């Protein structure tokens, strides 16, 4: 199917600098506590943080078969991730035993009450490679990309998904949704979830009520790494335009799907591999081919710019890009509406 919807008048967007992510999951908790603690979406994380290389969340989301491919303006069906093998069920803990315990018996420690075989972050901090020569991993926080050409919207036969003209945020009208889950199959990022109690789809709303007041989304505002930038793509004074268009160091995840994601990533730089004598080589630990499998061919040019600007600061010169990425003042990370300032203390 060819995309029928017009581009929104403006597009709100987010940039995440992967060189600064701590993997602390504050973003995931901030989002979950605010928006989806209901029983039907207890398994779902509108925002999640993956250890890469890894299986991702839901499992194997970065594999073409799971995701489905969206090339040349065509929507193809991917897979519905299963609760046990894809998302992982929400774990039940033995809170009662722990509260009644003296703390002396290890069996009473807070732990899942059933055997857990898979779940979000099950492979956290594992990564790849062999210590000390080339072990490596990095964190990849993910949320809905509020795509310019949303596959979820295209796939919905009920016209229950729409893209707001004023800011490009993609929303589900749950009164119209009949829970067919075509959207879940179609989204290659697997960022739309089925609420199995209410039997409707649900997804990230880009913290719409906050954004309308000029306040950054919870996942961005709560991030202790100050690595998330929020603003409009056409605001040439804002961080998004500077990082995506001017410096071209922020690039989308899986551009090959052709959906025009509006979440961008500054790719991770990595230290060099060591040779058998423990000396540094010129080869980066994170293989370029792996980064390209995630971010496409724009990775190397982005890394080149980052390395050149970092070298400038090492020589004592100033770099607008490095100053922006360091985020000395958290207010500078968020520019949501001209004239409006972040109001949260
Ligand atoms: Fe839809 Fe998926 Fe794009 Fe979000 S990331 S707008 S759920 S296709
Ligand atoms: Fe959750 Fe808001 Fe972040 Fe979306 S923008 S992932 S709704 S906190
Ligand atoms: Fe990374 Fe920030 Fe999320 Fe922590 S809150 S995991 S630093 S994006």
CSV table of C-alpha atoms and ligand atoms in Angstrom, one decimal:
chain,number,residue,atom,x,y,z
A,1,UNK,CA,0.0,0.0,0.0
A,2,UNK,CA,1.3,3.5,-0.8
A,3,UNK,CA,1.3,6.0,2.0
A,4,UNK,CA,-1.8,8.1,1.8
A,5,UNK,CA,-1.5,10.5,4.7
A,6,UNK,CA,0.0,13.9,4.2
A,7,UNK,CA,3.1,14.9,6.1
A,8,UNK,CA,2.3,16.8,9.3
A,9,UNK,CA,2.8,20.6,9.4
A,10,UNK,CA,5.4,20.3,12.1
A,11,UNK,CA,7.2,17.3,13.6
A,12,UNK,CA,8.3,16.9,17.1
A,13,UNK,CA,11.4,14.7,17.5
A,14,UNK,CA,13.9,13.3,19.9
A,15,UNK,CA,17.7,12.7,19.7
A,16,UNK,CA,19.5,10.3,22.0
A,17,UNK,CA,23.2,10.4,22.4
A,18,UNK,CA,24.2,6.7,22.9
A,19,UNK,CA,27.6,7.7,24.1
A,20,UNK,CA,26.1,9.0,27.3
A,21,UNK,CA,23.5,6.3,28.2
A,22,UNK,CA,24.1,4.7,31.6
A,23,UNK,CA,21.6,1.9,31.1
A,24,UNK,CA,19.9,3.0,34.3
A,25,UNK,CA,16.3,2.5,33.0
A,26,UNK,CA,15.1,5.6,34.7
A,27,UNK,CA,13.4,6.5,31.4
A,28,UNK,CA,11.5,3.2,31.3
A,29,UNK,CA,10.3,3.5,34.8
A,30,UNK,CA,9.3,7.2,34.4
A,31,UNK,CA,7.2,6.3,31.4
A,32,UNK,CA,5.7,3.2,32.8
A,33,UNK,CA,4.7,4.8,36.1
A,34,UNK,CA,3.1,7.6,34.3
A,35,UNK,CA,1.3,5.9,31.5
A,36,UNK,CA,0.8,2.2,31.6
A,37,UNK,CA,0.6,0.3,34.8
A,38,UNK,CA,-2.8,-1.4,34.0
A,39,UNK,CA,-3.0,-5.2,34.0
A,40,UNK,CA,-3.4,-5.5,30.3
A,41,UNK,CA,-0.2,-3.7,29.5
A,42,UNK,CA,1.9,-4.8,32.5
A,43,UNK,CA,4.3,-6.6,30.1
A,44,UNK,CA,4.7,-3.6,27.8
A,45,UNK,CA,7.3,-0.9,27.9
A,46,UNK,CA,6.6,2.1,25.7
A,47,UNK,CA,10.2,3.1,26.5
A,48,UNK,CA,12.7,0.3,27.0
A,49,UNK,CA,16.5,0.1,27.0
A,50,UNK,CA,18.3,-2.7,25.3
A,51,UNK,CA,21.9,-3.9,25.7
A,52,UNK,CA,23.4,-4.2,22.2
A,53,UNK,CA,24.6,-6.5,20.7
A,54,UNK,CA,21.7,-8.5,22.2
A,55,UNK,CA,18.3,-10.0,21.5
A,56,UNK,CA,16.5,-6.7,22.0
A,57,UNK,CA,13.0,-6.2,23.3
A,58,UNK,CA,10.8,-7.8,22.2
A,59,UNK,CA,13.2,-10.6,21.5
A,60,UNK,CA,14.8,-10.6,18.0
A,61,UNK,CA,13.1,-7.2,17.2
A,62,UNK,CA,16.1,-6.3,15.0
A,63,UNK,CA,15.8,-9.5,12.9
A,64,UNK,CA,14.1,-8.8,9.5
A,65,UNK,CA,11.6,-11.7,10.0
A,66,UNK,CA,10.3,-10.4,13.3
A,67,UNK,CA,10.2,-6.8,12.3
A,68,UNK,CA,8.8,-7.1,8.7
A,69,UNK,CA,10.3,-4.9,6.1
A,70,UNK,CA,8.8,-1.7,4.8
A,71,UNK,CA,10.7,-0.9,1.6
A,72,UNK,CA,9.7,1.3,-1.3
A,73,UNK,CA,6.6,2.6,0.4
A,74,UNK,CA,5.1,-0.8,0.9
A,75,UNK,CA,3.9,-2.2,4.2
A,76,UNK,CA,4.7,-5.9,4.8
A,77,UNK,CA,3.5,-7.9,7.8
A,78,UNK,CA,6.0,-8.9,10.4
A,79,UNK,CA,5.4,-11.2,13.4
A,80,UNK,CA,3.3,-10.8,16.5
A,81,UNK,CA,5.8,-11.2,19.4
A,82,UNK,CA,4.6,-13.9,21.8
A,83,UNK,CA,4.2,-13.1,25.5
A,84,UNK,CA,6.6,-15.9,26.7
A,85,UNK,CA,9.2,-15.8,23.9
A,86,UNK,CA,8.9,-12.2,22.7
A,87,UNK,CA,8.1,-9.8,25.5
A,88,UNK,CA,8.4,-11.9,28.5
A,89,UNK,CA,5.7,-11.9,31.2
A,90,UNK,CA,5.8,-9.5,34.1
A,91,UNK,CA,7.5,-11.3,36.9
A,92,UNK,CA,5.7,-12.1,40.2
A,93,UNK,CA,7.8,-11.5,43.3
A,94,UNK,CA,7.5,-13.1,46.8
A,95,UNK,CA,6.8,-9.7,48.5
A,96,UNK,CA,4.8,-11.4,51.3
A,97,UNK,CA,7.6,-13.8,52.3
A,98,UNK,CA,10.2,-11.0,52.2
A,99,UNK,CA,8.1,-8.7,54.4
A,100,UNK,CA,7.6,-11.4,57.0
A,101,UNK,CA,11.2,-12.6,56.8
A,102,UNK,CA,14.0,-12.1,59.3
A,103,UNK,CA,16.3,-11.5,56.4
A,104,UNK,CA,18.5,-14.5,57.5
A,105,UNK,CA,17.3,-17.1,55.0
A,106,UNK,CA,18.3,-16.8,51.4
A,107,UNK,CA,15.1,-18.5,50.2
A,108,UNK,CA,13.2,-15.5,51.4
A,109,UNK,CA,15.1,-13.0,49.3
A,110,UNK,CA,13.0,-11.0,46.8
A,111,UNK,CA,13.1,-13.1,43.6
A,112,UNK,CA,10.6,-14.2,41.0
A,113,UNK,CA,8.3,-16.9,42.2
A,114,UNK,CA,8.5,-18.9,39.0
A,115,UNK,CA,11.4,-19.8,36.7
A,116,UNK,CA,12.1,-17.0,34.3
A,117,UNK,CA,13.3,-17.9,30.8
A,118,UNK,CA,13.0,-14.6,29.0
A,119,UNK,CA,12.0,-11.0,29.8
A,120,UNK,CA,13.1,-7.4,29.1
A,121,UNK,CA,16.8,-7.0,29.7
A,122,UNK,CA,17.3,-10.7,30.2
A,123,UNK,CA,20.6,-10.4,28.4
A,124,UNK,CA,21.5,-7.1,30.0
A,125,UNK,CA,25.2,-6.1,30.1
A,126,UNK,CA,26.3,-9.3,28.3
A,127,UNK,CA,27.3,-7.9,25.0
A,128,UNK,CA,29.9,-9.6,22.8
A,129,UNK,CA,33.6,-10.2,22.5
A,130,UNK,CA,36.2,-11.5,24.8
A,131,UNK,CA,37.7,-9.6,27.8
A,132,UNK,CA,40.1,-7.8,27.6
A,133,UNK,CA,40.8,-7.9,23.8
A,134,UNK,CA,37.4,-6.8,22.3
A,135,UNK,CA,34.5,-7.1,24.8
A,136,UNK,CA,31.9,-4.5,24.1
A,137,UNK,CA,28.3,-3.4,24.5
A,138,UNK,CA,26.2,-0.2,24.5
A,139,UNK,CA,22.7,0.7,25.5
A,140,UNK,CA,20.0,1.4,23.1
A,141,UNK,CA,16.9,3.2,24.6
A,142,UNK,CA,13.9,2.8,22.3
A,143,UNK,CA,10.4,4.4,22.0
A,144,UNK,CA,7.9,4.9,19.2
A,145,UNK,CA,9.5,6.9,16.4
A,146,UNK,CA,6.3,8.8,15.6
A,147,UNK,CA,7.2,8.0,12.0
A,148,UNK,CA,6.6,10.3,9.1
A,149,UNK,CA,5.1,7.3,7.3
A,150,UNK,CA,3.7,5.1,10.2
A,151,UNK,CA,3.3,1.5,9.2
A,152,UNK,CA,0.9,1.0,12.2
A,153,UNK,CA,-1.4,3.6,10.7
A,154,UNK,CA,-1.2,2.1,7.3
A,155,UNK,CA,-2.1,-1.3,8.6
A,156,UNK,CA,-5.2,-0.3,10.6
A,157,UNK,CA,-8.4,-1.2,8.8
A,158,UNK,CA,-10.4,0.8,11.3
A,159,UNK,CA,-8.6,4.1,10.8
A,160,UNK,CA,-8.1,4.1,14.5
A,161,UNK,CA,-4.5,5.5,14.3
A,162,UNK,CA,-3.8,9.0,13.2
A,163,UNK,CA,-0.9,11.4,13.0
A,164,UNK,CA,-1.5,14.8,14.4
A,165,UNK,CA,-1.0,17.6,11.9
A,166,UNK,CA,0.3,20.1,14.4
A,167,UNK,CA,3.2,18.1,15.8
A,168,UNK,CA,3.3,14.7,14.0
A,169,UNK,CA,2.6,12.7,17.1
A,170,UNK,CA,1.0,9.3,16.3
A,171,UNK,CA,-1.9,8.3,18.4
A,172,UNK,CA,-4.4,5.4,18.8
A,173,UNK,CA,-8.1,6.2,19.1
A,174,UNK,CA,-8.9,3.4,21.5
A,175,UNK,CA,-12.7,3.9,21.0
A,176,UNK,CA,-12.2,3.0,17.3
A,177,UNK,CA,-9.7,0.2,17.9
A,178,UNK,CA,-11.1,-3.3,17.7
A,179,UNK,CA,-7.9,-5.0,18.8
A,180,UNK,CA,-7.1,-6.7,15.5
A,181,UNK,CA,-3.3,-6.2,16.1
A,182,UNK,CA,-2.5,-5.6,12.4
A,183,UNK,CA,-0.6,-2.6,13.7
A,184,UNK,CA,1.6,-4.7,16.0
A,185,UNK,CA,2.5,-7.0,13.1
A,186,UNK,CA,3.2,-4.0,10.8
A,187,UNK,CA,5.4,-1.9,13.1
A,188,UNK,CA,8.9,-3.1,12.4
A,189,UNK,CA,10.1,-1.4,15.6
A,190,UNK,CA,7.4,-3.3,17.6
A,191,UNK,CA,6.5,-0.2,19.5
A,192,UNK,CA,2.8,-0.6,19.6
A,193,UNK,CA,1.4,-3.1,22.1
A,194,UNK,CA,-1.8,-5.0,22.6
A,195,UNK,CA,-3.7,-4.4,25.9
A,196,UNK,CA,-5.1,-7.9,26.4
A,197,UNK,CA,-7.5,-6.8,29.1
A,198,UNK,CA,-9.1,-3.9,27.3
A,199,UNK,CA,-8.5,-5.6,23.9
A,200,UNK,CA,-7.1,-2.5,22.2
A,201,UNK,CA,-3.7,-1.3,21.1
A,202,UNK,CA,-1.7,1.2,23.0
A,203,UNK,CA,1.6,3.1,22.4
A,204,UNK,CA,3.8,6.0,23.4
A,205,UNK,CA,1.9,9.3,23.1
A,206,UNK,CA,5.1,11.3,23.2
A,207,UNK,CA,3.8,12.6,26.5
A,208,UNK,CA,1.3,14.8,24.6
A,209,UNK,CA,-0.2,16.6,27.7
A,210,UNK,CA,3.3,17.6,28.8
A,211,UNK,CA,4.5,18.6,25.3
A,212,UNK,CA,1.4,20.8,24.8
A,213,UNK,CA,2.5,22.7,27.9
A,214,UNK,CA,6.1,23.0,26.6
A,215,UNK,CA,7.4,20.4,29.1
A,216,UNK,CA,9.7,17.6,27.9
A,217,UNK,CA,8.4,14.0,27.8
A,218,UNK,CA,9.0,12.1,31.1
A,219,UNK,CA,11.6,9.7,29.7
A,220,UNK,CA,13.7,12.7,28.5
A,221,UNK,CA,13.2,14.9,31.5
A,222,UNK,CA,14.0,12.2,34.0
A,223,UNK,CA,17.2,11.0,32.2
A,224,UNK,CA,20.2,11.5,34.5
A,225,UNK,CA,22.5,11.2,31.6
A,226,UNK,CA,21.1,14.3,29.9
A,227,UNK,CA,21.4,12.5,26.6
A,228,UNK,CA,17.9,13.1,25.3
A,229,UNK,CA,17.1,16.2,23.2
A,230,UNK,CA,13.6,17.2,22.3
A,231,UNK,CA,12.2,19.8,19.9
A,232,UNK,CA,10.8,20.4,16.5
A,233,UNK,CA,12.6,19.3,13.4
A,234,UNK,CA,12.3,22.6,11.6
A,235,UNK,CA,13.5,24.8,14.5
A,236,UNK,CA,16.9,25.9,13.4
A,237,UNK,CA,17.7,27.3,16.8
A,238,UNK,CA,16.8,24.0,18.5
A,239,UNK,CA,19.0,21.0,19.3
A,240,UNK,CA,17.2,18.6,16.9
A,241,UNK,CA,17.9,20.6,13.8
A,242,UNK,CA,21.5,21.2,14.8
A,243,UNK,CA,22.2,17.5,15.6
A,244,UNK,CA,20.2,16.0,12.7
A,245,UNK,CA,20.6,18.5,9.9
A,246,UNK,CA,23.6,20.8,10.6
A,247,UNK,CA,26.1,18.4,12.1
A,248,UNK,CA,24.5,15.2,10.8
A,249,UNK,CA,25.6,13.2,13.8
A,250,UNK,CA,22.1,12.0,14.8
A,251,UNK,CA,20.7,9.3,12.5
A,252,UNK,CA,17.6,7.1,12.7
A,253,UNK,CA,17.4,3.4,13.7
A,254,UNK,CA,16.7,1.1,10.8
A,255,UNK,CA,16.4,3.7,8.1
A,256,UNK,CA,16.0,0.8,5.6
A,257,UNK,CA,12.4,0.3,6.8
A,258,UNK,CA,11.5,3.5,5.0
A,259,UNK,CA,9.2,4.9,7.7
A,260,UNK,CA,11.0,8.1,8.3
A,261,UNK,CA,11.6,7.7,12.0
A,262,UNK,CA,11.6,10.9,14.1
A,263,UNK,CA,13.7,9.5,16.9
A,264,UNK,CA,17.4,9.8,16.1
A,265,UNK,CA,20.6,8.5,17.7
A,266,UNK,CA,24.1,9.8,18.0
A,267,UNK,CA,26.0,6.5,17.4
A,268,UNK,CA,28.4,5.0,20.0
A,269,UNK,CA,32.1,5.6,19.6
A,270,UNK,CA,34.2,2.7,21.0
A,271,UNK,CA,37.7,2.2,22.3
A,272,UNK,CA,40.1,0.2,20.1
A,273,UNK,CA,40.6,-3.6,20.2
A,274,UNK,CA,43.7,-4.9,21.9
A,275,UNK,CA,46.1,-7.2,20.1
A,276,UNK,CA,47.6,-10.4,21.6
A,277,UNK,CA,50.3,-8.3,23.4
A,278,UNK,CA,47.6,-6.1,24.9
A,279,UNK,CA,48.5,-3.1,22.7
A,280,UNK,CA,45.8,-0.9,21.2
A,281,UNK,CA,45.0,-1.6,17.5
A,282,UNK,CA,43.3,0.9,15.1
A,283,UNK,CA,40.2,-1.3,15.0
A,284,UNK,CA,37.1,-0.2,17.0
A,285,UNK,CA,35.6,-2.7,19.4
A,286,UNK,CA,32.1,-2.3,18.1
A,287,UNK,CA,32.3,-3.5,14.5
A,288,UNK,CA,31.2,-1.0,11.9
A,289,UNK,CA,29.2,-3.6,10.1
A,290,UNK,CA,27.1,-4.2,13.3
A,291,UNK,CA,26.4,-0.5,13.7
A,292,UNK,CA,25.5,-0.3,10.0
A,293,UNK,CA,23.0,-3.1,10.5
A,294,UNK,CA,21.2,-0.9,13.0
A,295,UNK,CA,21.7,2.6,11.7
A,296,UNK,CA,22.6,2.2,8.0
A,297,UNK,CA,25.5,3.7,6.0
A,298,UNK,CA,25.3,7.1,7.7
A,299,UNK,CA,27.1,5.7,10.8
A,300,UNK,CA,30.7,6.1,9.6
A,301,UNK,CA,30.3,9.8,8.5
A,302,UNK,CA,28.6,10.6,11.8
A,303,UNK,CA,31.4,8.9,13.8
A,304,UNK,CA,34.0,10.8,11.7
A,305,UNK,CA,32.4,14.1,12.6
A,306,UNK,CA,32.2,13.1,16.3
A,307,UNK,CA,35.9,12.0,16.4
A,308,UNK,CA,37.0,15.2,14.6
A,309,UNK,CA,35.1,17.5,17.0
A,310,UNK,CA,36.3,15.6,20.0
A,311,UNK,CA,39.9,15.9,18.7
A,312,UNK,CA,39.3,19.7,18.5
A,313,UNK,CA,38.4,19.9,22.2
A,314,UNK,CA,41.4,17.8,23.1
A,315,UNK,CA,43.6,20.4,21.4
A,316,UNK,CA,41.9,23.1,23.5
A,317,UNK,CA,39.7,24.4,20.8
A,318,UNK,CA,36.0,25.0,21.2
A,319,UNK,CA,33.4,22.8,19.5
A,320,UNK,CA,29.7,23.9,19.3
A,321,UNK,CA,28.8,20.2,18.7
A,322,UNK,CA,30.7,18.9,21.8
A,323,UNK,CA,29.2,21.7,24.0
A,324,UNK,CA,25.7,20.8,22.8
A,325,UNK,CA,26.2,17.1,23.4
A,326,UNK,CA,27.7,17.6,26.9
A,327,UNK,CA,24.5,19.4,27.8
A,328,UNK,CA,25.9,21.8,30.5
A,329,UNK,CA,22.4,23.2,31.1
A,330,UNK,CA,19.5,20.7,30.9
A,331,UNK,CA,17.2,23.5,29.7
A,332,UNK,CA,19.1,23.5,26.4
A,333,UNK,CA,18.2,19.9,25.7
A,334,UNK,CA,14.5,20.8,25.3
A,335,UNK,CA,13.0,23.3,23.0
A,336,UNK,CA,9.4,22.5,22.5
A,337,UNK,CA,7.7,25.7,21.6
A,338,UNK,CA,9.3,29.1,20.8
A,339,UNK,CA,8.9,31.4,23.8
A,340,UNK,CA,7.9,28.6,26.1
A,341,UNK,CA,10.5,27.5,28.6
A,342,UNK,CA,10.7,24.2,30.5
A,343,UNK,CA,8.6,24.7,33.6
A,344,UNK,CA,9.5,21.8,35.8
A,345,UNK,CA,12.0,22.6,38.5
B,1,LIG,FE1,3.8,3.3,14.3
B,1,LIG,FE2,5.9,1.8,15.0
B,1,LIG,FE3,6.3,4.1,13.7
B,1,LIG,FE4,5.5,4.1,16.2
B,1,LIG,S1,7.4,3.3,15.4
B,1,LIG,S2,4.7,5.4,14.5
B,1,LIG,S3,4.2,2.4,16.4
B,1,LIG,S4,5.2,2.3,12.9
B,2,LIG,FE1,6.7,7.2,27.5
B,2,LIG,FE2,6.3,9.8,27.1
B,2,LIG,FE3,8.7,8.8,26.6
B,2,LIG,FE4,6.6,8.2,25.0
B,2,LIG,S1,7.6,10.2,25.2
B,2,LIG,S2,8.2,6.7,25.8
B,2,LIG,S3,4.9,8.2,26.5
B,2,LIG,S4,7.7,8.9,28.6
B,3,LIG,FE1,19.9,5.9,29.4
B,3,LIG,FE2,18.8,8.1,30.3
B,3,LIG,FE3,17.3,5.9,30.0
B,3,LIG,FE4,19.2,6.1,32.0
B,3,LIG,S1,17.3,7.4,31.8
B,3,LIG,S2,18.8,4.3,30.6
B,3,LIG,S3,20.8,7.3,31.0
B,3,LIG,S4,18.3,7.1,28.3
